[in-house]
Coordinates of C-alpha atoms and ligand atoms in Angstrom, one line a residue:
X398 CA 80.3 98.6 101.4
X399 CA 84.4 99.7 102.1
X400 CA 87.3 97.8 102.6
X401 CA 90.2 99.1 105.0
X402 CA 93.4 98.7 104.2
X403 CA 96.4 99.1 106.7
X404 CA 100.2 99.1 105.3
X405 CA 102.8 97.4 108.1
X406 CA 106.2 99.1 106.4
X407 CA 108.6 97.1 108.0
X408 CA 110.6 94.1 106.3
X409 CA 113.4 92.1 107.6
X410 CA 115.4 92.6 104.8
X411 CA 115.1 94.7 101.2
X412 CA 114.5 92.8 98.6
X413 CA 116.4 93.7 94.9
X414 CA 113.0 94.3 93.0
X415 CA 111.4 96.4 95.4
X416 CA 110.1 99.8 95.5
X417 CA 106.8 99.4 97.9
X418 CA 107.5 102.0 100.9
X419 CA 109.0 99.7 104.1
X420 CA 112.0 99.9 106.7
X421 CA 114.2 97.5 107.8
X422 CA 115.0 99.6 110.9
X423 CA 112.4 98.1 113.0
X424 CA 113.1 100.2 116.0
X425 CA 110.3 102.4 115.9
X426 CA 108.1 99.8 115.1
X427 CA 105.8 100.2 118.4
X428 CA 105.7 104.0 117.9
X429 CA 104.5 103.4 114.4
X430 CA 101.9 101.1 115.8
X431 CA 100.6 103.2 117.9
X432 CA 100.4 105.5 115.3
X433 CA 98.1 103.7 113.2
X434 CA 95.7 102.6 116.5
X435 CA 95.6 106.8 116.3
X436 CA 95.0 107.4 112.6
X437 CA 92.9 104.5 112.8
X438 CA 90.1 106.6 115.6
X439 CA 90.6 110.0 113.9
X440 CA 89.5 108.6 110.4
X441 CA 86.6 107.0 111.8
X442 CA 84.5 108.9 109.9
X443 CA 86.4 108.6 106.4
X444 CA 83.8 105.9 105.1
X445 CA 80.8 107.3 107.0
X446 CA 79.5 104.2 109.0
X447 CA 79.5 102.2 105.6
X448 CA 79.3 98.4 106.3
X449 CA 83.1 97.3 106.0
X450 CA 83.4 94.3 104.2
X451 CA 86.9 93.8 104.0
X452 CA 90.3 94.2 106.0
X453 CA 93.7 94.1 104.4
X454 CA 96.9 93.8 106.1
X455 CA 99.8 94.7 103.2
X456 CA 103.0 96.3 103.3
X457 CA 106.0 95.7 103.9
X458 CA 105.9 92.2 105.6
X459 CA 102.4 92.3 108.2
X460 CA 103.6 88.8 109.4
X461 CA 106.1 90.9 111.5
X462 CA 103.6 92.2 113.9
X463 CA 103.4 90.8 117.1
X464 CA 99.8 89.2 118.1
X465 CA 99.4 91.8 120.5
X466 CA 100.1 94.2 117.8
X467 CA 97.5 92.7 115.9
X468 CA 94.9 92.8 118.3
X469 CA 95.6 95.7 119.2
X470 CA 94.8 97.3 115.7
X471 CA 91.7 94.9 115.3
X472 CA 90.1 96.0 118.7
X473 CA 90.5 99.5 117.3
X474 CA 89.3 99.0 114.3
X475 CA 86.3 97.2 116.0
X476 CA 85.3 99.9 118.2
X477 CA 85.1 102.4 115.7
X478 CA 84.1 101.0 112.8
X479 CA 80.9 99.1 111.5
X480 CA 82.3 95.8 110.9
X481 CA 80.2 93.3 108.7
X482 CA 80.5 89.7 110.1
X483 CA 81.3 88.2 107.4
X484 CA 84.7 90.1 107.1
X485 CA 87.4 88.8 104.7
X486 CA 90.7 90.0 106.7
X487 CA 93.6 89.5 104.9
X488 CA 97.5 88.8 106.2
X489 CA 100.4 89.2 103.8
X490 CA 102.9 87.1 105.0
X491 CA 106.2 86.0 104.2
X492 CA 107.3 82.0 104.5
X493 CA 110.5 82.5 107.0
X494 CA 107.7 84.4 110.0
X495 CA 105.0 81.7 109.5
X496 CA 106.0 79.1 112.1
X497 CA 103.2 76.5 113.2
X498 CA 103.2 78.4 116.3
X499 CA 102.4 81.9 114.5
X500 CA 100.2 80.7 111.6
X501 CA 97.5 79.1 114.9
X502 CA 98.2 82.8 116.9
X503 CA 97.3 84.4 113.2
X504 CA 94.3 81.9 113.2
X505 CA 93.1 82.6 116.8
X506 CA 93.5 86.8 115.9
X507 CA 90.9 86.6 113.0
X508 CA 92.6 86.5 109.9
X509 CA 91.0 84.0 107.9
X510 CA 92.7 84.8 104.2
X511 CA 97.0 84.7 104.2
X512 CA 98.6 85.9 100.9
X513 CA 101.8 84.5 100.7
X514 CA 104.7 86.2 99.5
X515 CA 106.5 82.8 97.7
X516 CA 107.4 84.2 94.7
X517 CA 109.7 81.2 93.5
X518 CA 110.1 77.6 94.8
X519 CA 114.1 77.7 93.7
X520 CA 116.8 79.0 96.1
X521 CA 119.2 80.2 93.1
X522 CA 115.8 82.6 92.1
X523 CA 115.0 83.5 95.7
X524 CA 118.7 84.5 96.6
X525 CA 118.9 86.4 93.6
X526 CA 116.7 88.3 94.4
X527 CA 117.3 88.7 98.1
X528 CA 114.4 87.0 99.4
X529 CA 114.5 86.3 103.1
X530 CA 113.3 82.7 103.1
X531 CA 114.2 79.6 101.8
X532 CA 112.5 76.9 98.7
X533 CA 112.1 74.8 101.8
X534 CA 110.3 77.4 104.0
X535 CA 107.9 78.3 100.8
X536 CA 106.8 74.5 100.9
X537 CA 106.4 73.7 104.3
X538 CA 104.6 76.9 105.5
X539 CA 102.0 76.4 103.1
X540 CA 101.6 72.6 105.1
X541 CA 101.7 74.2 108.0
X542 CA 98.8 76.7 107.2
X543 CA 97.0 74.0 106.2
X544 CA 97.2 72.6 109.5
X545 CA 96.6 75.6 111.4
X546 CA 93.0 75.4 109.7
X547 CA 93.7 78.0 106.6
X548 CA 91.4 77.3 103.7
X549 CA 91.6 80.3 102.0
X550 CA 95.2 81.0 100.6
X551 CA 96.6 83.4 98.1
X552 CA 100.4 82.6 97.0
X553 CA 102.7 85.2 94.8
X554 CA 104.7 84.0 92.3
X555 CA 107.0 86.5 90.2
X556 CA 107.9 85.5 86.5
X557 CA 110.6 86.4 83.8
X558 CA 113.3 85.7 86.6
X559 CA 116.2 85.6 83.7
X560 CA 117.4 81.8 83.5
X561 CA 118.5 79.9 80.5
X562 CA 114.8 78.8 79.2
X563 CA 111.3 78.2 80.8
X564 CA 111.8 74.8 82.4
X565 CA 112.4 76.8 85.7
X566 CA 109.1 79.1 85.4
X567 CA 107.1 75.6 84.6
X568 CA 108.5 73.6 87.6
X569 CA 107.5 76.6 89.9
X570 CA 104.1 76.7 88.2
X571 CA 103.7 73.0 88.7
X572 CA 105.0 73.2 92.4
X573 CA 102.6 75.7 93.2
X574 CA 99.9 73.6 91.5
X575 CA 100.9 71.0 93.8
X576 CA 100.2 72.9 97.2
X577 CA 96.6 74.5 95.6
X578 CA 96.2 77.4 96.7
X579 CA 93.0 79.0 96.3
X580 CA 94.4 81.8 94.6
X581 CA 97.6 82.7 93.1
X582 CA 98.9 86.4 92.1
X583 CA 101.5 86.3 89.6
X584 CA 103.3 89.6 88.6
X585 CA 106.1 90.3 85.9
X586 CA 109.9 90.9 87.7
X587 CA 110.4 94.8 86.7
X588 CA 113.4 96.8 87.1
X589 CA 112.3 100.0 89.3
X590 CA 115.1 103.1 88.8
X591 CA 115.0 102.9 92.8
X592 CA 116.4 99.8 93.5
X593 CA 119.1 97.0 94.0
X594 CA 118.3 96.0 90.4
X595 CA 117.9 99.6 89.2
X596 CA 121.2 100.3 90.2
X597 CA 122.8 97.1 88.8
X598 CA 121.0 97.9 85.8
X599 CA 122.4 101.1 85.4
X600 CA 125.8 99.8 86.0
X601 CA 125.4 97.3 83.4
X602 CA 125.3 94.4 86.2
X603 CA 122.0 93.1 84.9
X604 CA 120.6 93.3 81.6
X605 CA 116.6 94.8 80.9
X606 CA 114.7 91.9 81.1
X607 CA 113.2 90.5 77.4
X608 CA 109.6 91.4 76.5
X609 CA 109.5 88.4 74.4
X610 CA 110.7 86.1 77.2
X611 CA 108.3 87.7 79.7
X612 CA 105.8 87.1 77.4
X613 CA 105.8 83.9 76.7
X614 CA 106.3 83.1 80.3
X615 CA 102.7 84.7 80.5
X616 CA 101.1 83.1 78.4
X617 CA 103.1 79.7 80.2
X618 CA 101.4 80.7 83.5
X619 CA 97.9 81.7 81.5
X620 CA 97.6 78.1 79.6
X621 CA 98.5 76.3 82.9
X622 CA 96.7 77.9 85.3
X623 CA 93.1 77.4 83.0
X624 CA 94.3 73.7 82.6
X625 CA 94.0 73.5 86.3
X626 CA 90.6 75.2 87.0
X627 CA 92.2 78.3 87.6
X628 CA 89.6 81.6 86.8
X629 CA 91.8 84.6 85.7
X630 CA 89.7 87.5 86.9
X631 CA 92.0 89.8 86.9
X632 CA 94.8 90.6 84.5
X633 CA 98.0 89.1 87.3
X634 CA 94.9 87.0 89.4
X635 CA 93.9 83.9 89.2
X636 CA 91.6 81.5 91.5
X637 CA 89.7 78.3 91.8
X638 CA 85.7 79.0 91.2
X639 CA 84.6 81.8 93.8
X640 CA 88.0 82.8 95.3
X641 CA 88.6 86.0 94.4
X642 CA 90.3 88.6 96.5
X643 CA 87.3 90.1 98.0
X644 CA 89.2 93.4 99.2
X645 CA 91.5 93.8 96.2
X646 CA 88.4 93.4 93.5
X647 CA 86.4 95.9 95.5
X648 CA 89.2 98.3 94.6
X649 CA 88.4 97.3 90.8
X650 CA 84.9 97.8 91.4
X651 CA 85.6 101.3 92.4
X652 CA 84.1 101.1 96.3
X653 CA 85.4 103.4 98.9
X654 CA 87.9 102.2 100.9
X655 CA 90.5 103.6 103.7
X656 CA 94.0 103.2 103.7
X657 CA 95.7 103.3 107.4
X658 CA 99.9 103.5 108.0
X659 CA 102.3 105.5 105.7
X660 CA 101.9 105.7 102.4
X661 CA 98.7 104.5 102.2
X662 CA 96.1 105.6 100.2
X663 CA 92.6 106.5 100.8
X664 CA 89.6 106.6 98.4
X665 CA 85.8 108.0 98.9
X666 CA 84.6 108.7 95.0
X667 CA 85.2 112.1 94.7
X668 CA 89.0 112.7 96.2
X669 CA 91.9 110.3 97.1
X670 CA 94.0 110.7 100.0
X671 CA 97.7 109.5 100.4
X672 CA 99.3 109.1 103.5
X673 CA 103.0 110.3 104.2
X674 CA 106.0 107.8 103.0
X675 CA 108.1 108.4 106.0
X676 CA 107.9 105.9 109.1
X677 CA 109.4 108.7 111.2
X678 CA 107.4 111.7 109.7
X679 CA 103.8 109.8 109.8
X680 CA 104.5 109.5 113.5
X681 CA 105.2 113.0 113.8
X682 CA 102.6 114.2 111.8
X683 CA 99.8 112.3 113.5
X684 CA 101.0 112.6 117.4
X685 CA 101.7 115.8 116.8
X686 CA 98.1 116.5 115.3
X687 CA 99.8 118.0 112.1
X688 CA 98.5 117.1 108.7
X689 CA 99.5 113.3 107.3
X690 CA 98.2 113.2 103.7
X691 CA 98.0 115.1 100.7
X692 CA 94.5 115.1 99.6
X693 CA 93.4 115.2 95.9
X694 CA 90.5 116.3 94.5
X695 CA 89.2 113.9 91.6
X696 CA 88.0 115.3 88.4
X697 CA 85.4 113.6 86.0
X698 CA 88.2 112.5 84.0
X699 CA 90.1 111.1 86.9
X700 CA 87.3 109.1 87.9
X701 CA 86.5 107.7 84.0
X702 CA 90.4 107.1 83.0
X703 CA 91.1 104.7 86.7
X704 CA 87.9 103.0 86.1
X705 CA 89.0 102.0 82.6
X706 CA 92.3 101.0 83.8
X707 CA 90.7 98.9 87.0
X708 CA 87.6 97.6 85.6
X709 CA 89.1 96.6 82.1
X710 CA 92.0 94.3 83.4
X711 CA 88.9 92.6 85.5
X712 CA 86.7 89.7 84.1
X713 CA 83.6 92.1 85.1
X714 CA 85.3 95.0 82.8
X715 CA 83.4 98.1 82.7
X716 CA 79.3 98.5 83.5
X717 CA 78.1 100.9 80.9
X718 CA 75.0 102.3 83.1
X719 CA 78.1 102.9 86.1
X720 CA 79.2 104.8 83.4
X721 CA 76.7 106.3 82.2
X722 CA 75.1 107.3 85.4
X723 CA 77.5 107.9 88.3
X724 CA 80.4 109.1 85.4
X725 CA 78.3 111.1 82.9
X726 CA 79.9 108.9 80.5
X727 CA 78.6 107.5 77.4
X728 CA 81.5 105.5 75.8
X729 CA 79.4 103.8 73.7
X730 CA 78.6 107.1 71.7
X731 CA 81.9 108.7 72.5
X732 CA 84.1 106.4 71.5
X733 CA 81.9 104.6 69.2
X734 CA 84.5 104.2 66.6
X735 CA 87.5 103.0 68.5
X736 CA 84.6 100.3 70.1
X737 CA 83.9 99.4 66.6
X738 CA 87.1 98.8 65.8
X739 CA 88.4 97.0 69.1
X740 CA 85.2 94.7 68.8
X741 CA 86.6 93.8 65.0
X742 CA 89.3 92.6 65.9
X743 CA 88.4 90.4 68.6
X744 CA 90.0 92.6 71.3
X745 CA 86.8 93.8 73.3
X746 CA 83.0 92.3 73.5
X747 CA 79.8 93.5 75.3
X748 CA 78.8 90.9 78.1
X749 CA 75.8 91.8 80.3
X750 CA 76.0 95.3 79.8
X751 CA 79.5 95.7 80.7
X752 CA 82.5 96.1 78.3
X753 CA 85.2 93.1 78.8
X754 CA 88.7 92.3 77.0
X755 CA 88.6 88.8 75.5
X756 CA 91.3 86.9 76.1
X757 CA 93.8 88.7 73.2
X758 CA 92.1 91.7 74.4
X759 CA 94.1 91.1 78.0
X760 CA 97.4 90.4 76.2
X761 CA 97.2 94.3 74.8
X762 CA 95.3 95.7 78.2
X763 CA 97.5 98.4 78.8
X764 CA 97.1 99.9 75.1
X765 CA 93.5 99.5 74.7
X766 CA 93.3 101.1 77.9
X767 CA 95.4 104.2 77.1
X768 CA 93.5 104.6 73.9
X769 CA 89.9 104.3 75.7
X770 CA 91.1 106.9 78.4
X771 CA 90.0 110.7 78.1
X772 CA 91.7 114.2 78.2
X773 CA 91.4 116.1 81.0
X774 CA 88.8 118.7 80.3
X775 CA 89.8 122.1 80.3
Ligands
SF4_2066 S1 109.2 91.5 101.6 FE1 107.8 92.4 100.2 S2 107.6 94.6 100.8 FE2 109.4 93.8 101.8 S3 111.1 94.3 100.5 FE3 110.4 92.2 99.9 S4 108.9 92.5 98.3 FE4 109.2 94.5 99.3

């Protein structure tokens, strides 16, 4: 079983936050295009005929390509790859492209999952931070999907946008609730050095945002999202009963997958590959047959330490016999007395053979996880 993954780095504009590799020169956009249908037949063999379960259009904003751009990179992937019927292929998509008209062309090309780049229903949040569309566009494209015959939707929203108190962050939760989704992605507003922010931040335009309010506008989201029937499977992903990301929890269950486009990333168990970050060098490199990614080979400790971090933000955690067996890895007696003392105090549990963060256990993720990983060995 593999997922592919193909990253469309194009956006219409920048948004402040933002450090995900994407243009807003679109000029080269065909070029690039036809640099992925290339990539796309000379990996063929990257996941060795494996059954491929999933597809995953991410970027920058996918909703920008053209249907024939679409099709174009679907036929490919069809004729090379072994394509499982039962495909999940995912769209990210941002409200101000998806028009009635392009949500039933979407439809009609095959994609039968949108994530929706929403992020806030309020215009003072979404000019703030440069978002291209409006509160209004956020609502009605989400009727309009509807319409078009979507039934599987996945909506981001982005909290600890700084405003006076939380009655903002709970009107955008309850909006949200409103539409149902059948999944909602929900990440903390950092400050990355690279961008708008970064800069403002450095110039003292925009002050750090507060741990303590971010925090409590996660455990806001947390509380209402499980009062509404929402499953949080993942640490920033929530869903009603049996909606999960197919694609992105395959990544958490460590199976292969290949990343098309630049910047991508590829993954096969034993080494990762990443793509170049330049629109204009990726073409180059891969019409001019040159090399396109840096290849790195994965040691045991590699393997173990990106497990933890994956599996343990998951509501599967980490299997102990995957462990065990594929990772030569026997936590249980290596790390038998941080496990003893993680279980005391309520932060870790064994479920069906697999170790899983309760729910205080998720609030700390990051440092159990640093102190479960290993060193590398010499
Ligand atoms: S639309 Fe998405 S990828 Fe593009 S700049 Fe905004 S957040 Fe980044």
């Amino acid at each position: 079983m593999a997922g592919i993954y193909l990253h469309i780095p194009f956006c219409r504009q920048a948004c402040h936050y933002c450090d995900f590799h994407f243009s807003t020169n679109l000029k080269h956009k065909e070029k690039l295009i036809q640099a992925m249908v290339q990539e796309a037949v000379l990996q063929k063999d990257y996941l060795q005929q494996e059954s491929i379960q999933t597809i995953y259009f991410g970027g920058g904003t996918p909703s920008l390509l053209s249907r024939a751009e679409l099709d174009q990179l679907l036929d490919t992937l069809a004729k090379n790859y072994s394509l499982a019927p039962d495909m999940e292929i995912t769209l990210e998509a941002n409200p101000d492209d998806l028009s009635p008209a392009k949500l039933q062309s979407l439809k009609a090309a095959g994609i039968n999952r949108l994530s929706i780049g929403i992020q806030s229903f309020q215009d003072r949040h979404l000019q703030f931070m440069n978002r291209a569309h409006t509160a209004g566009q956020a609502h009605s494209c989400m009727q309009d999907a509807r319409e078009a015959g979507f039934r599987n939707i996945s909506i981001d929203l982005i909290y600890a946008i700084p405003s006076p108190d939380h009655s903002i962050w709970q009107q955008d939760l309850a909006t949200a609730l409103e539409l149902k989704p059948e999944h909602i992605s929900s990440y903390c507003l950092t400050i990355e050095p690279q961008t708008a922010f970064g800069s403002w931040l450095k110039k003292g335009k925009l002050r750090a945002i507060d741990e303590e309010y971010a925090a409590q506008q996660f455990e806001l989201l947390l509380k209402t999202l499980k009062e509404a029937g929402y499953e949080q499977y993942e640490i920033s992903n929530f869903c009603l009963p049996g909606k999960y990301s197919r694609h992105n929890s395959s990544y958490w269950q460590q199976q292969q997958y290949l990343g098309l486009g630049p910047s991508a990333h590829s993954f096969n168990h034993k080494s990762r590959q990443f793509n170049i970050s330049n629109n204009n060098l990726y073409i180059k490199a891969i019409t001019g047959q040159q090399p396109f990614f840096e290849l790195e080979t994965l040691s045991r400790a590699n393997r173990i330490n990106e497990y933890l971090l994956t599996g343990l933000r998951t509501k599967w955690g980490c299997n102990l016999e995957y462990l065990k067996k594929e990772l030569n890895y026997n936590i249980e007696e290596e790390q038998q007395r941080l496990l003893k003392e993680l279980a005391t105090n309520n932060y870790i549990r064994r479920e069906s053979g697999s170790l899983v963060l309760t729910d205080a256990g998720k609030l700390l993720a990051d440092e159990i996880v640093s102190q479960l990983m290993i060193m590398e060995e010499a």
